[in-house]
Every structure is written in C-alpha cells, then in structure tokens.
Coordinates of C-alpha atoms in Angstrom, one line a residue:
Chain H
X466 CA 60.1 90.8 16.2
X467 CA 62.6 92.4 19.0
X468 CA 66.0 93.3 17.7
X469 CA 69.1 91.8 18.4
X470 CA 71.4 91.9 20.8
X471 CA 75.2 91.3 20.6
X472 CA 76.4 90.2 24.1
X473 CA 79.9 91.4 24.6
X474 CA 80.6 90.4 27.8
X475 CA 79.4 88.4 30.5
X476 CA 80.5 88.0 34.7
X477 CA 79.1 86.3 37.4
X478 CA 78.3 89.2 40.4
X479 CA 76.3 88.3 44.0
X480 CA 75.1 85.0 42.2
X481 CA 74.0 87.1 39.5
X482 CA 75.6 88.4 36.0
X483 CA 76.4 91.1 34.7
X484 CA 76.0 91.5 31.4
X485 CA 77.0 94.1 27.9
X486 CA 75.1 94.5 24.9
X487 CA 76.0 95.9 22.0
X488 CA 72.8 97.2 19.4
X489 CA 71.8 99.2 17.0
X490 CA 69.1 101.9 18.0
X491 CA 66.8 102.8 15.2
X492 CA 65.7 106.3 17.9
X493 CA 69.4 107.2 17.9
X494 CA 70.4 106.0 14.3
X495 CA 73.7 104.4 15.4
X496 CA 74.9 101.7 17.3
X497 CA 74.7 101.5 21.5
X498 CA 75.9 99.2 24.7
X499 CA 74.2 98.8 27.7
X500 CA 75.1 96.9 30.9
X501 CA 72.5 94.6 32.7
X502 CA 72.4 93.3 36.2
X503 CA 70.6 89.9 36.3
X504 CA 69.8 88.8 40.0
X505 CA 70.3 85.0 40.7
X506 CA 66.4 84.7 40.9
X507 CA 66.6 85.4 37.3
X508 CA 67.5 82.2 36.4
X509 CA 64.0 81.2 38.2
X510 CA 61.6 81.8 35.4
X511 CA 60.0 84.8 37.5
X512 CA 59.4 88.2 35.5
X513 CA 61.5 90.7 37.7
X514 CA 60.9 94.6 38.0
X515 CA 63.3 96.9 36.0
X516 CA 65.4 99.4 37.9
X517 CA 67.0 102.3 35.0
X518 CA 69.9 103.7 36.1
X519 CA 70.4 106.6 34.3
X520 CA 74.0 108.4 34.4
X521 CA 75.7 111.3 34.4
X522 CA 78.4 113.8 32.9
X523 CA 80.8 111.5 30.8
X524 CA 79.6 108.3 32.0
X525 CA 79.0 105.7 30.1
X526 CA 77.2 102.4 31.0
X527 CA 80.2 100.7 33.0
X528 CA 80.2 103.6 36.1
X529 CA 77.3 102.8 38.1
X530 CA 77.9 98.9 37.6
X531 CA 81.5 99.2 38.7
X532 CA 81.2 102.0 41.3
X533 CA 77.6 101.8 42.7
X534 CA 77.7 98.8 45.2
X535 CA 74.5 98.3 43.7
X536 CA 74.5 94.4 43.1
X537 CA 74.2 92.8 46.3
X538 CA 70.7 94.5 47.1
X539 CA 69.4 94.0 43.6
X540 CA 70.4 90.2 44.4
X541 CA 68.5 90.4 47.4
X542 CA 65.3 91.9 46.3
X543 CA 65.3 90.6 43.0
X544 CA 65.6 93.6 40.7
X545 CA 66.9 93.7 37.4
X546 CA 69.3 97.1 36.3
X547 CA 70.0 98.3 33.4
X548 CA 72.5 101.0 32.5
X549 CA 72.2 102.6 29.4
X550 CA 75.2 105.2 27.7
X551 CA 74.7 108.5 28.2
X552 CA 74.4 110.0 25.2
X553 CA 74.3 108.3 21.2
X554 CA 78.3 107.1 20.4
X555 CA 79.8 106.2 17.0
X556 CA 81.7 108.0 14.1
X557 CA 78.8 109.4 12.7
X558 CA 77.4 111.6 15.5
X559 CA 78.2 114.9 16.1
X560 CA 79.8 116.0 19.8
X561 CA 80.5 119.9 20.5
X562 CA 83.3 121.3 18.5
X563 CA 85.5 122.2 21.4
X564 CA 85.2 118.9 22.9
X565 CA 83.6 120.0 26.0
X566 CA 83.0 117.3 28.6
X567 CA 79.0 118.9 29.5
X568 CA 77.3 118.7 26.0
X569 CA 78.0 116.4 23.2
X570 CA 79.0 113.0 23.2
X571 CA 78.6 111.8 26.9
X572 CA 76.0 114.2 27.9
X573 CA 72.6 113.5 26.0
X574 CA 70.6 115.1 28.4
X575 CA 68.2 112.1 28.3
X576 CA 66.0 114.7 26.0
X577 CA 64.6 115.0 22.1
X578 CA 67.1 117.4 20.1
X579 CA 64.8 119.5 18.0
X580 CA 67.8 121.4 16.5
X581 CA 70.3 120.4 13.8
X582 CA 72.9 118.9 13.8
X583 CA 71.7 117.3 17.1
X584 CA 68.3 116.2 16.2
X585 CA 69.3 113.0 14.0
X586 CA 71.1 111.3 16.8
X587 CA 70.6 112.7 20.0
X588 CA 66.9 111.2 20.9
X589 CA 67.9 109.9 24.7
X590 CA 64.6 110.6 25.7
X591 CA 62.5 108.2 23.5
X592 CA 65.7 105.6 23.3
X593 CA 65.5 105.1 27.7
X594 CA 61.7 105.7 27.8
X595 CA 60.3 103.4 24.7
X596 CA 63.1 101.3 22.9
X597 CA 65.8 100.3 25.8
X598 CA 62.5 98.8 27.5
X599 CA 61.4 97.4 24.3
X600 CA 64.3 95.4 24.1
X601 CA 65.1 94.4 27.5
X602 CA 61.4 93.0 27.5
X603 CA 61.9 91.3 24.6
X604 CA 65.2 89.8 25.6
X605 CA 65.7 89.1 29.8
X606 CA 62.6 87.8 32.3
X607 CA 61.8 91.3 33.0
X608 CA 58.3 92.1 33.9
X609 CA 56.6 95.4 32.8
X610 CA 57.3 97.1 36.1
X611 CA 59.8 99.7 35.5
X612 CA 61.5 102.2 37.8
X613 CA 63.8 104.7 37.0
X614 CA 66.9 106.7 39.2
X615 CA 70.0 108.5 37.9
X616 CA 72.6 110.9 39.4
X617 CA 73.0 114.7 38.3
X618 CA 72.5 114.9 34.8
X619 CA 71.5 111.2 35.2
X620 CA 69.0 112.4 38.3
X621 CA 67.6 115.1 35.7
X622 CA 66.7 112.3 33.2
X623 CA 65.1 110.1 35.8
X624 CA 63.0 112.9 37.0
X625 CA 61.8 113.9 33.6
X626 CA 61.0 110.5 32.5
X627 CA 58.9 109.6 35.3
X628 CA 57.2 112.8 34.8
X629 CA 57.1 113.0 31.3
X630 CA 55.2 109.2 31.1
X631 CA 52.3 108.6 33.6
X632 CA 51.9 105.2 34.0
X633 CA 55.4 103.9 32.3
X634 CA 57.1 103.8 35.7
X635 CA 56.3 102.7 39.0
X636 CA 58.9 104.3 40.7
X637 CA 61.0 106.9 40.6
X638 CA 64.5 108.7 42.5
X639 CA 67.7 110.4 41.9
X640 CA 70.7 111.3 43.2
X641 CA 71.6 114.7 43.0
X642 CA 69.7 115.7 39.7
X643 CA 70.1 118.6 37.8
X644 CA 66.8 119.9 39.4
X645 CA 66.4 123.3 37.4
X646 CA 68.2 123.0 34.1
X647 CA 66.4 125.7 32.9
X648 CA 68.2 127.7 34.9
X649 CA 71.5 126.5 35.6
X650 CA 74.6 126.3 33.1
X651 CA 75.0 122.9 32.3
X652 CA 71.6 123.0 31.6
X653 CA 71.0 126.1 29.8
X654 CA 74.5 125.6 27.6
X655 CA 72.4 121.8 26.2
X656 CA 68.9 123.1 25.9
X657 CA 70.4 126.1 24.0
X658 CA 72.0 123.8 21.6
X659 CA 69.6 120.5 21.5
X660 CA 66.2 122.8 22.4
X661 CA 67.0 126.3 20.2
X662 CA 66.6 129.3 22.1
X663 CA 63.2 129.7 22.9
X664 CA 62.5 128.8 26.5
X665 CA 59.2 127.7 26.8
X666 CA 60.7 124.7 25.1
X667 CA 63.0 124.2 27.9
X668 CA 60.0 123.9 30.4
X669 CA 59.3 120.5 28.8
X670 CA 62.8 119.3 29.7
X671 CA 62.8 120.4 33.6
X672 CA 61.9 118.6 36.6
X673 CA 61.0 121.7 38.5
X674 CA 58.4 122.6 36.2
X675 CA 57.2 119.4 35.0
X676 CA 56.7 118.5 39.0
X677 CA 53.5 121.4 39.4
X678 CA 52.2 119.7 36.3
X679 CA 52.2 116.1 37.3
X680 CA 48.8 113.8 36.9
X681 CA 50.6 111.4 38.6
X682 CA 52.4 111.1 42.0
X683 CA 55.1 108.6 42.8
X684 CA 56.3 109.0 45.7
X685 CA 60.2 110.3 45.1
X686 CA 62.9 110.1 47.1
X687 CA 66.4 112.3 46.3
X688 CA 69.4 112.6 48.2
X689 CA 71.8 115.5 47.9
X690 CA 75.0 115.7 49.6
X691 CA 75.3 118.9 51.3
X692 CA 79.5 119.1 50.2
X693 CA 78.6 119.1 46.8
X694 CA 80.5 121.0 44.5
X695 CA 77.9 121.7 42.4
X696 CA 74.9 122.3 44.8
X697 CA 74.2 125.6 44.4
X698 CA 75.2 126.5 41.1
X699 CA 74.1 123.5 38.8
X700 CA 71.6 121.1 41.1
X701 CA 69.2 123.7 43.0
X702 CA 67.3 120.9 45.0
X703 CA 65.8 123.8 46.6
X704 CA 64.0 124.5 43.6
X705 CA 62.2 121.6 43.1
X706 CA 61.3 121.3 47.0
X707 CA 59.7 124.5 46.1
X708 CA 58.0 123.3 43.5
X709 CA 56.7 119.9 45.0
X710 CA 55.9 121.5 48.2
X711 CA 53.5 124.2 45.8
X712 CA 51.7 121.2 44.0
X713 CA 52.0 118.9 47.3
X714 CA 54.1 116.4 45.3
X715 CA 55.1 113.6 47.6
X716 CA 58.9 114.7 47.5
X717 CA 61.2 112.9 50.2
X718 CA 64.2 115.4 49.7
X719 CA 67.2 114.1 52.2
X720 CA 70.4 116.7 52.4
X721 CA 73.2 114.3 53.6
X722 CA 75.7 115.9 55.8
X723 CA 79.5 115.7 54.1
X724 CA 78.8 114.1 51.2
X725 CA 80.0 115.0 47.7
X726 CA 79.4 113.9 44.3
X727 CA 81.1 111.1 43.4
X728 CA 80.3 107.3 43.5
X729 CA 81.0 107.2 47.4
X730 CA 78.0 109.4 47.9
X731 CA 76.3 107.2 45.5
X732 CA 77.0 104.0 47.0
X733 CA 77.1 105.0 50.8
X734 CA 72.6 105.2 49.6
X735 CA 71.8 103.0 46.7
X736 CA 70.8 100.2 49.4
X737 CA 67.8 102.8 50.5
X738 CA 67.3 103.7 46.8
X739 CA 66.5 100.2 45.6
X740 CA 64.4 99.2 48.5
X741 CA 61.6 102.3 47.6
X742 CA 62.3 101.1 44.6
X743 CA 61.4 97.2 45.4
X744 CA 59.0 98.4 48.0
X745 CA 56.8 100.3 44.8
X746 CA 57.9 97.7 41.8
X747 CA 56.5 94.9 44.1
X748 CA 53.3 96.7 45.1
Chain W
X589 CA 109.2 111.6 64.6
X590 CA 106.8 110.6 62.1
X591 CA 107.4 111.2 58.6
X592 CA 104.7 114.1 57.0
X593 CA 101.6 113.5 55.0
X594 CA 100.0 115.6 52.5
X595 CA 96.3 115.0 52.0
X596 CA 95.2 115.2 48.6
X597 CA 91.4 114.3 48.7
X598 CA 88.8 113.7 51.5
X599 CA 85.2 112.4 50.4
X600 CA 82.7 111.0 53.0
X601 CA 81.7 107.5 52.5
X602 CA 79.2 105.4 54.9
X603 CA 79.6 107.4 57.6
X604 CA 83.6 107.4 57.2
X605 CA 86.1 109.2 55.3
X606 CA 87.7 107.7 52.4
X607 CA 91.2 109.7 52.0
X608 CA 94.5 110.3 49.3
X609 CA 97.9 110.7 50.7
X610 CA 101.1 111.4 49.4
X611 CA 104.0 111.4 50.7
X612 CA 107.9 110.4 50.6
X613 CA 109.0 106.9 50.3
X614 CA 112.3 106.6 52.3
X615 CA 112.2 103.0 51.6
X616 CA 111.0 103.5 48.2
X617 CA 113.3 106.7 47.1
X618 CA 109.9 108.0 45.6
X619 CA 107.0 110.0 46.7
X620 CA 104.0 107.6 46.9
X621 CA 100.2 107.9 47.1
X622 CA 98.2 105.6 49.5
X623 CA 94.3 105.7 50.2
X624 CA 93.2 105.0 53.4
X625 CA 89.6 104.3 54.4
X626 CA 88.8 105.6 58.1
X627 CA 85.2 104.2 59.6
X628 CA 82.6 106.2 61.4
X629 CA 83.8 104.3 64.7
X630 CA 87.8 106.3 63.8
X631 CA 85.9 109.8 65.1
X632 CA 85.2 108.1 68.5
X633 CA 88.0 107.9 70.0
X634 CA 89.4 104.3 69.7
X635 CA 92.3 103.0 68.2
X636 CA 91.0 100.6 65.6
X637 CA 92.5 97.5 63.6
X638 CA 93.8 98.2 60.3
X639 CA 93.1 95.7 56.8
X640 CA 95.9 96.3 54.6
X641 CA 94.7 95.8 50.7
X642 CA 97.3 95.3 48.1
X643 CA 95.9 95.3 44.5
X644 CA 96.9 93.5 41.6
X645 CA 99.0 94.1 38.0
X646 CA 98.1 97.7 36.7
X647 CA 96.3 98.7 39.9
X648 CA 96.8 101.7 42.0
X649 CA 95.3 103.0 45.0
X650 CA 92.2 103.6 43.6
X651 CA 91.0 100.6 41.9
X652 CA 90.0 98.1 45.4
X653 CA 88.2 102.2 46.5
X654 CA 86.3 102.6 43.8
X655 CA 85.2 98.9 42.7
X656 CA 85.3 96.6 45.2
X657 CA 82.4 98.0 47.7
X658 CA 83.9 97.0 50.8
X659 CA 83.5 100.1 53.0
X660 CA 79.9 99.5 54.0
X661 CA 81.5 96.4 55.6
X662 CA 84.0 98.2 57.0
X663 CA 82.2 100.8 58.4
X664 CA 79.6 98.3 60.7
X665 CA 83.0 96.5 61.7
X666 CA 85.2 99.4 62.4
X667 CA 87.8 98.6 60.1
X668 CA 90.3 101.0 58.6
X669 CA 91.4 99.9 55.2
X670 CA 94.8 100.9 54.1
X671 CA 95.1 100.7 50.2
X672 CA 98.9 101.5 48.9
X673 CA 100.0 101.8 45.1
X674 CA 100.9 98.6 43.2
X675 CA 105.1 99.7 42.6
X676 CA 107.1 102.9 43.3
X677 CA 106.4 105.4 41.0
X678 CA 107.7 108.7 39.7
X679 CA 110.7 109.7 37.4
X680 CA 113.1 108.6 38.1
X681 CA 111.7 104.9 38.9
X682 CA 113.0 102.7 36.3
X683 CA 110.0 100.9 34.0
X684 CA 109.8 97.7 31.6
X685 CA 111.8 98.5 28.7
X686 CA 108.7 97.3 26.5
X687 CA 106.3 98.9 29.0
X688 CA 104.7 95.5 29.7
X689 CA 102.1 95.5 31.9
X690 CA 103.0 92.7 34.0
X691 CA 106.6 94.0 35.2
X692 CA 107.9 97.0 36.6
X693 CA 105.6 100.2 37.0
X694 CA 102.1 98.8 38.5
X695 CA 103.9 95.6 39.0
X696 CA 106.3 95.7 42.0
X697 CA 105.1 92.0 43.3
X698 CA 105.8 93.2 46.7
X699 CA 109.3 92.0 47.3
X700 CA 112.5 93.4 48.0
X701 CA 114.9 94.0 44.7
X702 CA 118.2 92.8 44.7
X703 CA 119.3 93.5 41.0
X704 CA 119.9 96.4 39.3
X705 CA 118.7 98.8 38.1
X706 CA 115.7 97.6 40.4
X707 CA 116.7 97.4 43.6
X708 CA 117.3 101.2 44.5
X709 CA 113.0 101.6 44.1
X710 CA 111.5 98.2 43.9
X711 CA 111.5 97.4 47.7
X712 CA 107.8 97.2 48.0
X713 CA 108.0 94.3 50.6
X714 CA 109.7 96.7 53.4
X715 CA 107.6 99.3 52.4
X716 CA 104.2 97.6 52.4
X717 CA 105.2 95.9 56.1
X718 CA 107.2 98.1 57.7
X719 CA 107.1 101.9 56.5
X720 CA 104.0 102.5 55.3
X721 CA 102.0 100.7 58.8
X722 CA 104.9 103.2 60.9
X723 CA 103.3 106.0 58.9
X724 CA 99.6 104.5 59.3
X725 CA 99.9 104.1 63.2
X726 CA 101.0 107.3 63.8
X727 CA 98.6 109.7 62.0
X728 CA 95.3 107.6 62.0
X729 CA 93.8 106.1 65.1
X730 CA 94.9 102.7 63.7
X731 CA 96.1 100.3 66.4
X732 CA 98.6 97.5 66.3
X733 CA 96.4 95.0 65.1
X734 CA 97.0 94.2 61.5
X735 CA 95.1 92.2 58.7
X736 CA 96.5 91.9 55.0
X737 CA 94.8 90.5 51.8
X738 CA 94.5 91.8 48.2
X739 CA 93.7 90.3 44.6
X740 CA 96.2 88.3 42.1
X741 CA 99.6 89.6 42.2
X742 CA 98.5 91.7 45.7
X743 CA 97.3 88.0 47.2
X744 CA 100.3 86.6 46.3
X745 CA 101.9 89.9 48.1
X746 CA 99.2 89.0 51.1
X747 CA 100.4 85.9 51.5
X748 CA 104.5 86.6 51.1
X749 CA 104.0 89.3 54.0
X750 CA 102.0 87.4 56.3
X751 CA 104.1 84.1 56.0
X752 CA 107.8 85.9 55.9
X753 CA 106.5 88.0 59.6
X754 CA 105.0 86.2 62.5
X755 CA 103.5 88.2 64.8
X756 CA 103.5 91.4 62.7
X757 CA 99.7 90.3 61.3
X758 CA 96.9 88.6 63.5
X759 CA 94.9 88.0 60.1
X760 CA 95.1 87.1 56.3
X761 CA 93.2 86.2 53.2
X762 CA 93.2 86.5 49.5
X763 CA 91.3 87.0 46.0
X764 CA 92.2 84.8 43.2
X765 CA 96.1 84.9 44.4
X766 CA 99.2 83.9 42.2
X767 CA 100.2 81.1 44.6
X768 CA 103.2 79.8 43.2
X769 CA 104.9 82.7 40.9
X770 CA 108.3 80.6 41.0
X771 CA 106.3 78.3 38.8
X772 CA 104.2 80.3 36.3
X773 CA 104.9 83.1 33.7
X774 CA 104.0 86.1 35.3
X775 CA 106.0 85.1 39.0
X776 CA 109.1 83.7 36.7
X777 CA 109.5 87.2 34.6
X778 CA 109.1 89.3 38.0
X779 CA 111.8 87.1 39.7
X780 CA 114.3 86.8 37.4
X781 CA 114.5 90.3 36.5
X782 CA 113.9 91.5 40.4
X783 CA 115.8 89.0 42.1
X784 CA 118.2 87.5 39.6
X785 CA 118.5 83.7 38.1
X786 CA 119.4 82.0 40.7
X787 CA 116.0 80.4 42.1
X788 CA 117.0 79.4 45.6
X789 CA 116.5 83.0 45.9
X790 CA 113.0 83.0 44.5
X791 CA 111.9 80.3 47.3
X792 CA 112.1 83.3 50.2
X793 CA 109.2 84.4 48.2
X794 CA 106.9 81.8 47.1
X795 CA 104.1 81.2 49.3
X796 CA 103.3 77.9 48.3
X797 CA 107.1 77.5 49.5
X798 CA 106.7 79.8 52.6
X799 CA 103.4 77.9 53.9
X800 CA 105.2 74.4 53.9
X801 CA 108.2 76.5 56.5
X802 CA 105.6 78.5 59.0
X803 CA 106.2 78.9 62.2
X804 CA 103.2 80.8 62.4
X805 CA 99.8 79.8 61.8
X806 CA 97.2 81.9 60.7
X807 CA 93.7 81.0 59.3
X808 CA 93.8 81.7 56.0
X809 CA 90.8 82.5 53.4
X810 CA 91.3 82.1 49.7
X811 CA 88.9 82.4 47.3
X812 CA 89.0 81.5 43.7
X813 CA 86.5 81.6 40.6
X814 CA 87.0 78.9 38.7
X815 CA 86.4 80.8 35.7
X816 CA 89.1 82.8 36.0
X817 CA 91.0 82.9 32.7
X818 CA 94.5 83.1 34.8
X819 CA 93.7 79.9 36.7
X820 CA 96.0 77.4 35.3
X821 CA 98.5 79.1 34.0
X822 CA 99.3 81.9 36.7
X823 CA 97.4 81.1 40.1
X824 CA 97.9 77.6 40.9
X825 CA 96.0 77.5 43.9
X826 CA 96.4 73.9 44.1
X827 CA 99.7 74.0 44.8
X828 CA 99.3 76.3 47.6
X829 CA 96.7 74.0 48.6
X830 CA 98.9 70.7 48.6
X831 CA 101.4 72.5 50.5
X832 CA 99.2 73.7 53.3
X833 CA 97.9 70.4 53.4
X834 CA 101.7 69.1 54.0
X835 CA 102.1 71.3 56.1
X836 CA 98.7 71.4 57.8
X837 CA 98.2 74.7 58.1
X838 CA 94.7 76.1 58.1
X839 CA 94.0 77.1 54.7
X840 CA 90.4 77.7 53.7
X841 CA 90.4 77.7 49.6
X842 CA 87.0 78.3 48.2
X843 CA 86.5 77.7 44.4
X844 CA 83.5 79.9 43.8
X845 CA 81.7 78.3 40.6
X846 CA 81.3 81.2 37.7
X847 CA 83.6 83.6 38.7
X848 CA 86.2 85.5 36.7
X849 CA 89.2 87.6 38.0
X850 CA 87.7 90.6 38.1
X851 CA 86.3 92.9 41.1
X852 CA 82.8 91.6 40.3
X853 CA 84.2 88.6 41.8
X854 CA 86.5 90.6 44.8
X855 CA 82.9 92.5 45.6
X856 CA 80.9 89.3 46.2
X857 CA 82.8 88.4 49.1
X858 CA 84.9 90.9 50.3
X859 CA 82.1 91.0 53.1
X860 CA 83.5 87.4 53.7
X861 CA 86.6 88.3 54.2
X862 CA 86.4 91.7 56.1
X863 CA 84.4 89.1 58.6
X864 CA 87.3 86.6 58.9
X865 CA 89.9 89.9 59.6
X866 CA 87.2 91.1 62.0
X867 CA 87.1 87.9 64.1
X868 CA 90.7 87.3 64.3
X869 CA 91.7 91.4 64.6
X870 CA 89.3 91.9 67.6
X871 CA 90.4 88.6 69.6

C-alpha cells in the first residue's frame, strides 16, 4: 500500500506539469516536499524513466525546477524529474547550533547519520535511494529506470548513490560534485558530525574512493566550470579523475572554460546532461 | 559623455556573459541595478539588437535571469537582453504607506509620476525608453535596433512604451500583460496615486487606449494562460483584443490552455517570442 501524497501545487510547464508533494517519510521521521516534472507524454499511459535531481548547499526542491532550464528537454525526450529537499525539514529535527548554512538543515549530505542527535532524522541516503522511488513508482507512470545527477553537494550524492546501488540506476552525472569529501571542509566538517570521527567510515560516503571499488560501470559524465569558486578547495575533480583513470572507470570529466557555480553554469549543460541520461534510460 | 557603470557580477552563461550593473539614475534620482545578458556573438565584433525585458509586481532584475531560461535562445540569435529593476529604489525613494506589494517599491508601472510625493523618483517610463538604452548603446555593442516585452505589470509597460514611441522599437510582445489598468484594481490604484484622479490622464497610458490611436504598427505577440488566476480581474486581454481589432492593428493573442501567471508559463515560450523580436530586429 504506497503512502500518500498531498499535492500542494500544480503548473502547466513545456506541455507538461510541474508538480509539489508534501509527505511524511517513515526513513527521515518527519514530514517532506518534493517537486516533479511530468512530460506531456505522461499523460500517454507510457511508463517514463526517472531522472533524480539531487541538490546542493541550502537548496531545497524548488532551485533546480525554477533555475535549471531543465523542462523543455525532459518534454522532448520524455523524462520524468524529481527533486527531492536537501536535507530532513520540520520542528523536530535538529540543524547545527550556529546555524551554519554547510551542515544541518539544508545540507543532508545525501548520507546515513550514524551519530546522535543526527542519526534519527538525517537518513538522505536510504530516503532518495529506496523510499522517494518507492513512492514516485507507486504514484506517477514512471517505469523502473532510474537515473540520478546533482550539483556540488548534490553531485556528491548522485555519485555515491549510483555507486553505492549496482543495478538501482541506469545512469548516472553531476555537476560539479563534491568529488573528495573526505578530504575537503564541507565534507570533512558533515562526516565529522553525521559519520563520528573515525575515517574509514568516511570512505563509504566518497565518490573518489567508492569509484576504485565499483562492480559496476555507468558511463558518467561531470562538468566543472573552471571559474569556480570552490574548485580547488571543496570539489577536487582531479581527484576522482585520478581515481577513475586507476580503476579505468568510464569517467567523461569536461572542465568548461568561464563557468562558475551557479544555475547559469547549470543550465548553459543540463540539455547534454539529460540526453546521456535518455540515451542510457532508453537503452 | 556617457554616464559610468559599476559592474557588480559577471557569470558566463551559454557561451555569453550574464552581467549586474549599478549605476546613477539621473532620471530616476536613485542609483539603480540593471542585468544585462550579452551573447557569444557580442565578443565578435558586431553591434547586435537589444530585447528590453521588464518584469512584473515585486520583480527585480533578477527574477526574468534566473527563471525564465531565455538565454539559450538568445545566445543562437545574437540577442542582448536588457533586464532593468521593476521601480526606483533606495532611501530616499518614497514606498506604499502599507508596504503593499502592488504599489510603489517593485511596482513603478513604468510611467512618468506627476503627483507628489511620487513624481521626483517614479519616472520609470523615461528611464526605461530613453536613459537606460543611452547607457546600453554606449557601453555594450548593442546597436540601435530595439525590441521590448516583459510579463504582467512589465507587458503592460511593453506595450505603453512601444505604442507611446514610433520608431524608437522595431519589435514588441508580451506575457500575460495587464491590458487595460485604467479598468481593473491593480492599474486604478497605480494611477490614481501616480498620476492623480483625473482619468483623461490615465488614457496616455492604457494600451488598450493607445492601440486604438497608433500611428505605428508593430506585430505584436501576446500570450495568455487561461489559467491564470489574474485573468479577469486584472489582464483583460480582451479588451486589448477588441481594440486592436478596431483599430486593425496586428495583434497576435494566444490563450495557451493550462497556463498560470507564473515563469513556468513565460519559459514555455519565451523561445517564441525571442523568434518574433529576432525576425523583425534583423530586417
């Protein structure tokens, strides 16, 4: 019996809608909202593939659907999105004391908290990889065929998700991910708090070393902008080049020339980002 | 000698350069903040037609950048995009009373004040078609070919501009425009507070009045969703339809079924209507 859905609002886009949800997660023990694109060929009875947009620092599920540019080429190849929060919301869960903008509410890390007070709430990992698919399934004419892309902390959580699940996704890419968390500060301030401070825990959570360890290879495409504030300090795409390059990982890495972080880097590439999506969802 | 500029952000985009100036307002009395978008083709050389966007209630600069995905368009036709703030702002720029959103800061309309304590600031009609395209034509290699739409109360500002100066703009269109603000809430607060009670006054900037007087004919695109919750009340596009009919001037209005007021609804043809400036800026 799939749970329920509250829809909370509703707009026609490209032929399509797009669509907010309001639920309550039983992984994250409080209530969520998630946006949906819906491509006009969902009204066509046809199960469609599932593109998971994954965001990043203090986003929430509205960014990428306002910002992106996303929804004409998911009308044109037929591809559902989804857009989950980016970390658990509500009253009840805990966010860092100081209110920092890099861990706590808005930045879930798309991982498991092992550590208290995090651990109750803050299951992004299992709520995107099992029951956000569970439900979508259960609710939209979306077929089993599930990719998965995100930006920075967002790119991080794609990455480890497709790595983490052989078999769950059929495609996989990110926009400049938090490549080496492990060793970078956003990454190392969450994993300290969510993970504890033993770091062979950490290597679960990273992209850089989950890559040499990969049964299975999608092939991934990532694009950096090389004017990126936080290239060399927090993203390190160099790292996981290394890394793919070591355990020949089919890793198409493209550094675009004067291109930053925001949206407008985003948007000037989704269109190539949901055709190797398509082009592997439809395979 | 051209007035300065102070650039305030520069972020690649498509190829192009979406940009933040500020500078002062002599028109105005205020500094102001304008975004500019400035295609691949503007590092070639050539002196390229200019689309001037004016946003709606609320809106700033930002709002048409950020959501209405218009600069992949922009970028294969070579079109700079000028996007100015919806009112003067700053200090001492005199607000709503009440701090309505739908009169004074963020809600200029785009005419010239004539009552106090509005008309020192709230001469956004001058400064949308005469200042801010002097200031545009002489740092950016924007030529003298000049389109103008925007959304709501900036289509209504489209229109008023376009209608009120033959030969200043070779093209116009509009989102979801308020067509006939002598006859609906929103147009009769503006105009009685910026322009006084007496409404022969309030005809000079009407469209649905201007379009029936023309001595100019320009093909116009409007489009409209018809599930847009200010249709009745504050849009009225049938009356600007009726008069252009009268009048037979070459008004395209398109109700697009589904659609709502939002830039869901601007992003799903703006590619229509950067096409219709295109063809009429590059006869």
């Amino acid at each position: 019996m799939p749970m329920s859905l509250e829809n909370i609002s509703c707009q026609k886009s490209f032929g399509g809608w797009h669509k907010r949800y309001k639920h309550r997660s039983e992984v994250l023990g409080c209530d969520m909202v998630f946006a949906v694109y819906l491509p006009p060929q969902a009204e066509q009875g046809a199960k469609l593939p599932v593109v998971y947009w994954l965001s990043g620092l203090t986003c929430t599920d509205e960014n990428f659907m306002h910002k992106a540019g996303a929804m004409k080429m998911a009308a044109e190849l037929g591809l559902i999105i989804v857009a989950p929060d980016t970390s658990p919301r509500g009253e009840g869960v805990p966010d860092d004391p100081q209110g920092a903008w890099d861990f706590g509410l808005g930045a879930g890390f798309y991982l498991n908290a092992t550590q208290q007070p995090w651990a109750q709430h803050y299951q992004m990992h299992d709520y995107v990889v099992q029951e956000l698919p569970a439900l979508v399934e259960a609710h939209f004419p979306a077929s089993q065929k599930r990719g998965i892309s995100g930006h920075s902390m967002g790119g991080h959580g794609a990455l480890v998700c497709a790595l983490r699940n052989p078999g769950r996704y059929q495609s996989v890419s990110a926009f400049a991910p938090i490549s080496n968390p492990m060793d970078c500060p956003w990454g190392q301030k969450a994993f300290s708090h969510y993970l504890g401070e033993e770091r062979a825990r950490w290597r679960e959570w990273d992209a850089s070393v989950l890559i040499g360890e990969a049964s299975e290879r999608l092939p991934l495409l990532v694009d950096q902008g090389d004017r990126d504030d936080f290239l060399a300090v927090q993203l390190k795409p160099e790292v996981l080049q290394q890394a793919a390059r070591l355990a020949d990982y089919p890793l198409t890495l493209r550094l675009q020339p004067g291109y930053d972080h925001s949206y407008f880097f985003i948007a000037s590439f989704i269109d190539d980002h949901l055709r190797h999506h398509a082009s592997a969802l439809s395979a």
